[in-house]
PDB file of C-alpha atoms in Angstrom:
ATOM      1  CA  MET G  68      -0.144   0.172   0.071  1.00 38.00           C
ATOM      2  CA  LEU G  69       1.251   3.283  -0.885  1.00 43.00           C
ATOM      3  CA  ILE G  70       0.240   6.861  -0.003  1.00 45.00           C
ATOM      4  CA  CYS G  71       1.430   9.987  -1.791  1.00 46.00           C
ATOM      5  CA  ILE G  72       3.000  12.821   0.373  1.00 49.00           C
ATOM      6  CA  ALA G  73       4.446  14.688  -2.008  1.00 46.00           C
ATOM      7  CA  SER G  74       4.124  18.383  -1.869  1.00 49.00           C
ATOM      8  CA  ASN G  75       1.463  20.440  -3.947  1.00 55.00           C
ATOM      9  CA  VAL G  76       3.486  21.238  -7.064  1.00 71.00           C
ATOM     10  CA  ASN G  77       3.650  24.683  -8.047  1.00 80.00           C
ATOM     11  CA  GLU G  78       1.124  25.721 -10.867  1.00 86.00           C
ATOM     12  CA  SER G  79       3.854  27.797 -13.018  1.00 91.00           C
ATOM     13  CA  ILE G  80       6.035  24.575 -13.055  1.00 93.00           C
ATOM     14  CA  LEU G  81       2.949  22.314 -14.048  1.00 93.00           C
ATOM     15  CA  LYS G  82       1.885  24.557 -16.686  1.00 94.00           C
ATOM     16  CA  LYS G  83       5.657  25.118 -18.175  1.00 95.00           C
ATOM     17  CA  PHE G  84       5.868  21.268 -18.140  1.00 96.00           C
ATOM     18  CA  ALA G  85       2.537  21.219 -20.273  1.00 96.00           C
ATOM     19  CA  ARG G  86       3.918  23.690 -22.792  1.00 96.00           C
ATOM     20  CA  MET G  87       6.671  21.605 -22.977  1.00 96.00           C
ATOM     21  CA  THR G  88       4.821  18.289 -23.691  1.00 96.00           C
ATOM     22  CA  ASP G  89       2.703  20.183 -26.499  1.00 94.00           C
ATOM     23  CA  MET G  90       6.122  20.460 -28.381  1.00 94.00           C
ATOM     24  CA  ASN G  91       6.038  16.657 -28.750  1.00 95.00           C
ATOM     25  CA  GLU G  92       3.629  13.911 -29.885  1.00 95.00           C
ATOM     26  CA  GLY G  93       2.328  11.080 -27.827  1.00 96.00           C
ATOM     27  CA  VAL G  94       0.170  10.839 -24.379  1.00 97.00           C
ATOM     28  CA  ILE G  95       1.712  11.758 -20.993  1.00 98.00           C
ATOM     29  CA  VAL G  96       2.359   8.826 -18.512  1.00 98.00           C
ATOM     30  CA  ASP G  97       2.059   9.274 -14.901  1.00 97.00           C
ATOM     31  CA  ILE G  98       4.139   6.628 -13.184  1.00 96.00           C
ATOM     32  CA  GLY G  99       3.057   6.134  -9.790  1.00 92.00           C
ATOM     33  CA  ALA G 100      -0.158   8.367 -10.055  1.00 91.00           C
ATOM     34  CA  GLY G 101      -1.046   7.690  -6.422  1.00 85.00           C
ATOM     35  CA  THR G 102      -4.336   9.571  -5.923  1.00 81.00           C
ATOM     36  CA  GLY G 103      -4.576  11.299  -8.987  1.00 88.00           C
ATOM     37  CA  ARG G 104      -3.945  15.031  -7.523  1.00 85.00           C
ATOM     38  CA  ASN G 105      -0.657  15.802  -9.963  1.00 91.00           C
ATOM     39  CA  ILE G 106      -1.774  14.217 -13.245  1.00 94.00           C
ATOM     40  CA  MET G 107      -5.753  15.648 -12.622  1.00 92.00           C
ATOM     41  CA  GLU G 108      -3.882  18.977 -12.252  1.00 92.00           C
ATOM     42  CA  LEU G 109      -1.826  18.978 -15.072  1.00 95.00           C
ATOM     43  CA  ALA G 110      -4.940  17.555 -17.586  1.00 95.00           C
ATOM     44  CA  LYS G 111      -5.845  21.570 -16.683  1.00 93.00           C
ATOM     45  CA  TYR G 112      -3.217  22.642 -18.822  1.00 96.00           C
ATOM     46  CA  THR G 113      -3.135  20.270 -21.585  1.00 95.00           C
ATOM     47  CA  PRO G 114      -6.299  20.397 -23.162  1.00 92.00           C
ATOM     48  CA  THR G 115      -5.423  18.489 -25.978  1.00 93.00           C
ATOM     49  CA  LYS G 116      -3.355  15.711 -24.605  1.00 95.00           C
ATOM     50  CA  GLU G 117      -4.316  11.922 -23.586  1.00 96.00           C
ATOM     51  CA  LEU G 118      -3.033  11.381 -20.067  1.00 97.00           C
ATOM     52  CA  ILE G 119      -2.350   7.633 -18.912  1.00 97.00           C
ATOM     53  CA  ALA G 120      -1.992   6.986 -15.242  1.00 97.00           C
ATOM     54  CA  LEU G 121      -0.249   4.047 -13.822  1.00 96.00           C
ATOM     55  CA  GLU G 122      -1.048   2.969 -10.066  1.00 93.00           C
ATOM     56  CA  PRO G 123      -0.340  -0.334  -8.773  1.00 91.00           C
ATOM     57  CA  SER G 124      -1.832   0.114  -5.809  1.00 85.00           C
ATOM     58  CA  LYS G 125      -6.015  -0.527  -5.352  1.00 84.00           C
ATOM     59  CA  TYR G 126      -6.079   1.533  -2.453  1.00 76.00           C
ATOM     60  CA  MET G 127      -4.686   4.476  -4.499  1.00 80.00           C
ATOM     61  CA  ARG G 128      -6.576   3.716  -7.182  1.00 87.00           C
ATOM     62  CA  ILE G 129      -9.930   3.762  -5.037  1.00 82.00           C
ATOM     63  CA  SER G 130      -9.200   7.319  -3.853  1.00 78.00           C
ATOM     64  CA  PHE G 131      -7.991   7.998  -7.294  1.00 87.00           C
ATOM     65  CA  MET G 132     -11.861   7.246  -9.019  1.00 87.00           C
ATOM     66  CA  THR G 133     -13.249   9.136  -6.042  1.00 81.00           C
ATOM     67  CA  ARG G 134     -11.580  12.305  -7.535  1.00 80.00           C
ATOM     68  CA  LEU G 135     -12.524  10.861 -11.009  1.00 86.00           C
ATOM     69  CA  VAL G 136     -16.230   9.978  -9.966  1.00 83.00           C
ATOM     70  CA  ASP G 137     -18.175  13.474 -10.266  1.00 76.00           C
ATOM     71  CA  ASN G 138     -15.745  14.857 -13.179  1.00 84.00           C
ATOM     72  CA  GLN G 139     -16.716  14.079 -16.321  1.00 85.00           C
ATOM     73  CA  GLU G 140     -14.247  16.091 -18.264  1.00 87.00           C
ATOM     74  CA  MET G 141     -11.348  14.283 -16.472  1.00 90.00           C
ATOM     75  CA  GLN G 142     -13.240  10.899 -17.020  1.00 91.00           C
ATOM     76  CA  LYS G 143     -12.519  11.282 -20.841  1.00 91.00           C
ATOM     77  CA  LYS G 144      -8.810  12.668 -20.729  1.00 94.00           C
ATOM     78  CA  ILE G 145      -7.542  10.304 -17.988  1.00 96.00           C
ATOM     79  CA  THR G 146      -6.918   6.537 -18.373  1.00 95.00           C
ATOM     80  CA  LEU G 147      -6.205   4.658 -14.638  1.00 96.00           C
ATOM     81  CA  LEU G 148      -4.309   1.920 -15.402  1.00 96.00           C
ATOM     82  CA  PRO G 149      -3.655  -0.910 -12.483  1.00 96.00           C
ATOM     83  CA  LEU G 150       0.043  -1.267 -13.922  1.00 94.00           C
ATOM     84  CA  SER G 151       3.471  -0.904 -12.488  1.00 91.00           C
ATOM     85  CA  ILE G 152       6.157   0.622 -14.828  1.00 91.00           C
ATOM     86  CA  GLU G 153       7.574  -2.926 -15.447  1.00 91.00           C
ATOM     87  CA  GLU G 154       3.992  -3.766 -16.810  1.00 94.00           C
ATOM     88  CA  TYR G 155       3.290  -0.923 -19.029  1.00 95.00           C
ATOM     89  CA  ASN G 156       4.345  -1.658 -22.672  1.00 93.00           C
ATOM     90  CA  PHE G 157       5.346   1.739 -23.834  1.00 93.00           C
ATOM     91  CA  GLU G 158       3.500   0.691 -27.208  1.00 92.00           C
ATOM     92  CA  GLU G 159       2.249   4.808 -27.455  1.00 93.00           C
ATOM     93  CA  LYS G 160       4.480   7.716 -28.513  1.00 95.00           C
ATOM     94  CA  ILE G 161       4.957   9.640 -25.142  1.00 97.00           C
ATOM     95  CA  SER G 162       5.093  13.461 -24.871  1.00 97.00           C
ATOM     96  CA  GLY G 163       5.967  13.634 -20.982  1.00 97.00           C
ATOM     97  CA  ILE G 164       6.377  11.738 -18.106  1.00 97.00           C
ATOM     98  CA  LEU G 165       5.332  12.484 -14.283  1.00 97.00           C
ATOM     99  CA  CYS G 166       7.153  10.800 -11.960  1.00 95.00           C
ATOM    100  CA  MET G 167       6.102  12.039  -8.473  1.00 92.00           C
ATOM    101  CA  GLY G 168       7.053  10.987  -5.051  1.00 86.00           C
ATOM    102  CA  VAL G 169       7.904   7.514  -6.349  1.00 89.00           C
ATOM    103  CA  LEU G 170      11.787   7.295  -6.138  1.00 89.00           C
ATOM    104  CA  GLY G 171      11.671   6.534  -2.515  1.00 85.00           C
ATOM    105  CA  HIS G 172       9.279   3.341  -2.675  1.00 84.00           C
ATOM    106  CA  LEU G 173      12.318   1.770  -5.204  1.00 86.00           C
ATOM    107  CA  ASN G 174      15.265   0.448  -4.370  1.00 83.00           C
ATOM    108  CA  GLU G 175      18.321   1.107  -6.256  1.00 86.00           C
ATOM    109  CA  ASN G 176      18.211  -2.034  -8.547  1.00 90.00           C
ATOM    110  CA  GLN G 177      14.339  -1.138  -8.994  1.00 90.00           C
ATOM    111  CA  ARG G 178      15.236   2.585  -9.706  1.00 91.00           C
ATOM    112  CA  LEU G 179      18.677   1.988 -12.444  1.00 91.00           C
ATOM    113  CA  TYR G 180      15.666  -0.276 -14.308  1.00 93.00           C
ATOM    114  CA  LEU G 181      13.011   2.982 -14.095  1.00 94.00           C
ATOM    115  CA  TRP G 182      15.726   4.944 -15.492  1.00 94.00           C
ATOM    116  CA  ASN G 183      17.251   2.652 -18.288  1.00 94.00           C
ATOM    117  CA  THR G 184      13.242   1.820 -19.370  1.00 95.00           C
ATOM    118  CA  LEU G 185      12.435   5.868 -20.027  1.00 95.00           C
ATOM    119  CA  GLU G 186      16.217   5.817 -21.579  1.00 95.00           C
ATOM    120  CA  TYR G 187      15.036   3.079 -24.038  1.00 94.00           C
ATOM    121  CA  ASN G 188      11.730   4.144 -24.679  1.00 95.00           C
ATOM    122  CA  LEU G 189      11.693   7.927 -24.638  1.00 95.00           C
ATOM    123  CA  GLN G 190      12.441   9.973 -27.818  1.00 94.00           C
ATOM    124  CA  SER G 191      15.026  12.943 -27.315  1.00 94.00           C
ATOM    125  CA  ASN G 192      14.067  16.051 -25.473  1.00 93.00           C
ATOM    126  CA  VAL G 193      10.822  14.749 -23.929  1.00 96.00           C
ATOM    127  CA  PRO G 194      10.254  15.977 -20.524  1.00 97.00           C
ATOM    128  CA  VAL G 195      10.352  13.837 -17.204  1.00 97.00           C
ATOM    129  CA  LEU G 196       9.002  15.836 -14.140  1.00 97.00           C
ATOM    130  CA  ILE G 197      10.320  14.145 -11.000  1.00 96.00           C
ATOM    131  CA  GLU G 198       9.604  14.549  -7.477  1.00 93.00           C
ATOM    132  CA  ILE G 199      11.505  13.399  -4.174  1.00 89.00           C
ATOM    133  CA  LEU G 200      10.576  12.881  -0.619  1.00 78.00           C
ATOM    134  CA  ASP G 201      10.833  16.379   0.676  1.00 74.00           C
ATOM    135  CA  LYS G 202      13.514  15.611   3.586  1.00 73.00           C
ATOM    136  CA  ARG G 203      11.372  17.417   6.057  1.00 74.00           C
ATOM    137  CA  PHE G 204       8.925  14.308   5.922  1.00 72.00           C
ATOM    138  CA  LEU G 205      11.733  12.131   7.606  1.00 73.00           C
ATOM    139  CA  SER G 206      11.713  14.074  11.025  1.00 75.00           C
ATOM    140  CA  MET G 207       7.828  14.635  11.536  1.00 77.00           C
ATOM    141  CA  ASN G 208       6.480  14.020  14.525  1.00 83.00           C
ATOM    142  CA  LYS G 209       4.744  10.788  15.331  1.00 84.00           C
ATOM    143  CA  GLY G 210       0.835  11.036  15.190  1.00 87.00           C
ATOM    144  CA  LYS G 211       0.838  14.032  12.372  1.00 87.00           C
ATOM    145  CA  ARG G 212      -1.509  14.143  10.017  1.00 89.00           C
ATOM    146  CA  ILE G 213      -0.283  14.098   6.404  1.00 80.00           C
ATOM    147  CA  SER G 214      -3.178  13.899   4.259  1.00 80.00           C
ATOM    148  CA  VAL G 215      -6.613  14.397   4.261  1.00 83.00           C
ATOM    149  CA  SER G 216      -9.343  14.015   1.429  1.00 75.00           C
ATOM    150  CA  TYR G 217     -12.890  14.156   1.306  1.00 76.00           C
ATOM    151  CA  GLN G 218     -15.658  12.408  -0.864  1.00 70.00           C
ATOM    152  CA  GLY G 219     -18.829  13.814  -0.098  1.00 76.00           C
ATOM    153  CA  ARG G 220     -19.730  12.942   3.496  1.00 84.00           C
ATOM    154  CA  LEU G 221     -16.694  10.994   3.875  1.00 82.00           C
ATOM    155  CA  ARG G 222     -13.316  12.470   4.695  1.00 87.00           C
ATOM    156  CA  TYR G 223      -9.824  10.313   4.330  1.00 83.00           C
ATOM    157  CA  GLU G 224      -7.189  10.802   6.594  1.00 87.00           C
ATOM    158  CA  SER G 225      -4.143   9.399   6.990  1.00 85.00           C
ATOM    159  CA  TYR G 226      -1.452   9.663   9.999  1.00 89.00           C
ATOM    160  CA  ILE G 227       2.291   8.735  10.795  1.00 87.00           C
ATOM    161  CA  ASN G 228       1.672   6.460  13.647  1.00 90.00           C
ATOM    162  CA  ASP G 229       5.909   5.425  14.253  1.00 89.00           C
ATOM    163  CA  ILE G 230       8.947   6.261  12.106  1.00 87.00           C
ATOM    164  CA  LYS G 231      12.014   4.093  11.835  1.00 88.00           C
ATOM    165  CA  LYS G 232      15.407   4.206  10.714  1.00 87.00           C
ATOM    166  CA  ILE G 233      16.366   0.723   9.261  1.00 87.00           C
ATOM    167  CA  ASP G 234      19.258   1.636   7.335  1.00 82.00           C
ATOM    168  CA  SER G 235      21.802   3.904   6.445  1.00 79.00           C
ATOM    169  CA  ASN G 236      19.091   5.667   4.105  1.00 79.00           C
ATOM    170  CA  LYS G 237      15.971   3.777   4.396  1.00 83.00           C
ATOM    171  CA  TRP G 238      13.342   4.321   7.059  1.00 83.00           C
ATOM    172  CA  GLU G 239      10.130   2.092   7.900  1.00 86.00           C
ATOM    173  CA  TRP G 240       6.767   4.208   8.741  1.00 83.00           C
ATOM    174  CA  MET G 241       3.560   2.816  10.141  1.00 88.00           C
ATOM    175  CA  ILE G 242       1.224   4.836   8.514  1.00 85.00           C
ATOM    176  CA  ALA G 243      -2.709   4.952   9.721  1.00 89.00           C
ATOM    177  CA  TYR G 244      -5.780   5.323   7.255  1.00 85.00           C
ATOM    178  CA  LYS G 245      -8.691   6.721   8.510  1.00 88.00           C
ATOM    179  CA  VAL G 246     -12.195   7.088   6.983  1.00 88.00           C
ATOM    180  CA  PHE G 247     -14.776   9.018   8.825  1.00 92.00           C
ATOM    181  CA  ASP G 248     -18.464   9.811   7.800  1.00 91.00           C
ATOM    182  CA  LYS G 249     -18.607  13.419   9.437  1.00 88.00           C
ATOM    183  CA  ASP G 250     -16.825  13.264  12.730  1.00 90.00           C
ATOM    184  CA  LYS G 251     -17.933   9.186  13.192  1.00 94.00           C
ATOM    185  CA  LEU G 252     -14.384   7.057  12.590  1.00 95.00           C
ATOM    186  CA  ILE G 253     -16.127   4.130  10.154  1.00 93.00           C
ATOM    187  CA  ASN G 254     -12.762   2.482   9.212  1.00 89.00           C
ATOM    188  CA  ARG G 255      -9.215   2.495  10.107  1.00 90.00           C
ATOM    189  CA  ILE G 256      -6.418   0.618   8.559  1.00 85.00           C
ATOM    190  CA  GLU G 257      -2.464   0.183   9.682  1.00 87.00           C
ATOM    191  CA  SER G 258      -0.045  -0.396   7.399  1.00 81.00           C
ATOM    192  CA  PRO G 259       4.204  -0.437   7.012  1.00 83.00           C
ATOM    193  CA  MET G 260       5.617   1.952   4.189  1.00 79.00           C
ATOM    194  CA  TYR G 261       9.517   1.931   3.492  1.00 79.00           C
ATOM    195  CA  TRP G 262      11.188   4.779   2.010  1.00 80.00           C
ATOM    196  CA  THR G 263      14.489   5.153   0.458  1.00 84.00           C
ATOM    197  CA  TYR G 264      15.750   9.083   0.812  1.00 84.00           C
ATOM    198  CA  ASN G 265      17.369  10.018  -2.170  1.00 86.00           C
ATOM    199  CA  SER G 266      18.824  13.674  -2.803  1.00 88.00           C
ATOM    200  CA  ILE G 267      18.245  15.992  -5.833  1.00 91.00           C
ATOM    201  CA  GLU G 268      22.078  15.541  -6.277  1.00 92.00           C
ATOM    202  CA  SER G 269      22.149  11.320  -6.541  1.00 92.00           C
ATOM    203  CA  ILE G 270      19.158  11.617  -8.767  1.00 94.00           C
ATOM    204  CA  LEU G 271      20.762  14.144 -11.229  1.00 94.00           C
ATOM    205  CA  GLU G 272      24.334  12.191 -11.247  1.00 94.00           C
ATOM    206  CA  GLU G 273      22.130   8.694 -12.012  1.00 93.00           C
ATOM    207  CA  LEU G 274      20.186  10.861 -14.842  1.00 94.00           C
ATOM    208  CA  HIS G 275      23.265  12.010 -16.189  1.00 93.00           C
ATOM    209  CA  ASP G 276      24.861   8.007 -16.465  1.00 91.00           C
ATOM    210  CA  ILE G 277      22.024   7.197 -18.921  1.00 89.00           C
ATOM    211  CA  HIS G 278      22.284  10.116 -20.872  1.00 91.00           C
ATOM    212  CA  PHE G 279      19.880  12.593 -19.668  1.00 95.00           C
ATOM    213  CA  ARG G 280      20.246  15.888 -18.787  1.00 94.00           C
ATOM    214  CA  GLY G 281      18.432  17.376 -15.657  1.00 95.00           C
ATOM    215  CA  VAL G 282      18.281  20.676 -14.091  1.00 95.00           C
ATOM    216  CA  LYS G 283      16.851  21.320 -10.128  1.00 94.00           C
ATOM    217  CA  LEU G 284      14.113  23.015  -9.736  1.00 93.00           C
ATOM    218  CA  SER G 285      13.623  23.206  -6.085  1.00 89.00           C
ATOM    219  CA  GLU G 286      14.952  20.981  -2.831  1.00 85.00           C
ATOM    220  CA  SER G 287      12.667  18.027  -3.961  1.00 88.00           C
ATOM    221  CA  LEU G 288      11.762  18.714  -7.728  1.00 93.00           C
ATOM    222  CA  LEU G 289      13.693  18.250 -11.009  1.00 95.00           C
ATOM    223  CA  LEU G 290      13.407  18.331 -14.595  1.00 96.00           C
ATOM    224  CA  ALA G 291      15.347  15.817 -17.159  1.00 96.00           C
ATOM    225  CA  LYS G 292      15.387  15.617 -20.777  1.00 95.00           C
ATOM    226  CA  LYS G 293      16.992  12.666 -22.685  1.00 89.00           C
ATOM    227  CA  ILE G 294      19.679  14.254 -24.380  1.00 85.00           C
TER     228      ILE G 294
END
């Protein structure tokens, strides 16, 4: 079970990314789309593009679908697939890639597989917008609420119940997911989640090794293109 705790991406960055995708033919693919927040926001600025959201977690897909259910325009533009990057076939041309808050869920081998997959399947100058885990999340207080969303009268909340460092750059979080009907708790699930922290600088080095040129946009965002 994954949870998207990436920060809200600046509107101007998404608009710039959208303009870059307009220079290429093909669909935009969101790798690990989570609850759909980023791709649905991007869809506002890409009126002529089809968007593909990859999300292997059924829990995230349920949350994603609740966002789509009352938005017919987004339903027409976005295709949500229950696939990981390893399962997606890349048969269509790609005009842009979103990779938001995903890298921390991958080990080194999985991360390198992702880069090699993109290097093999993307044409030159296709933009890849990447968000890593904000380092501030690693020092959050236990019991802190990290997300909240609404669907009608229901409220979905998630909390960090515990954080343990289990390796030099790997953490185990115990996440509690709660569903409320108004103020009444109607469901609660607790699940461990593992994060590997990667700095912007280390990711830029990995991308450089597979012939991508990247630029740091913030402490948790970078933009890359295949050279």
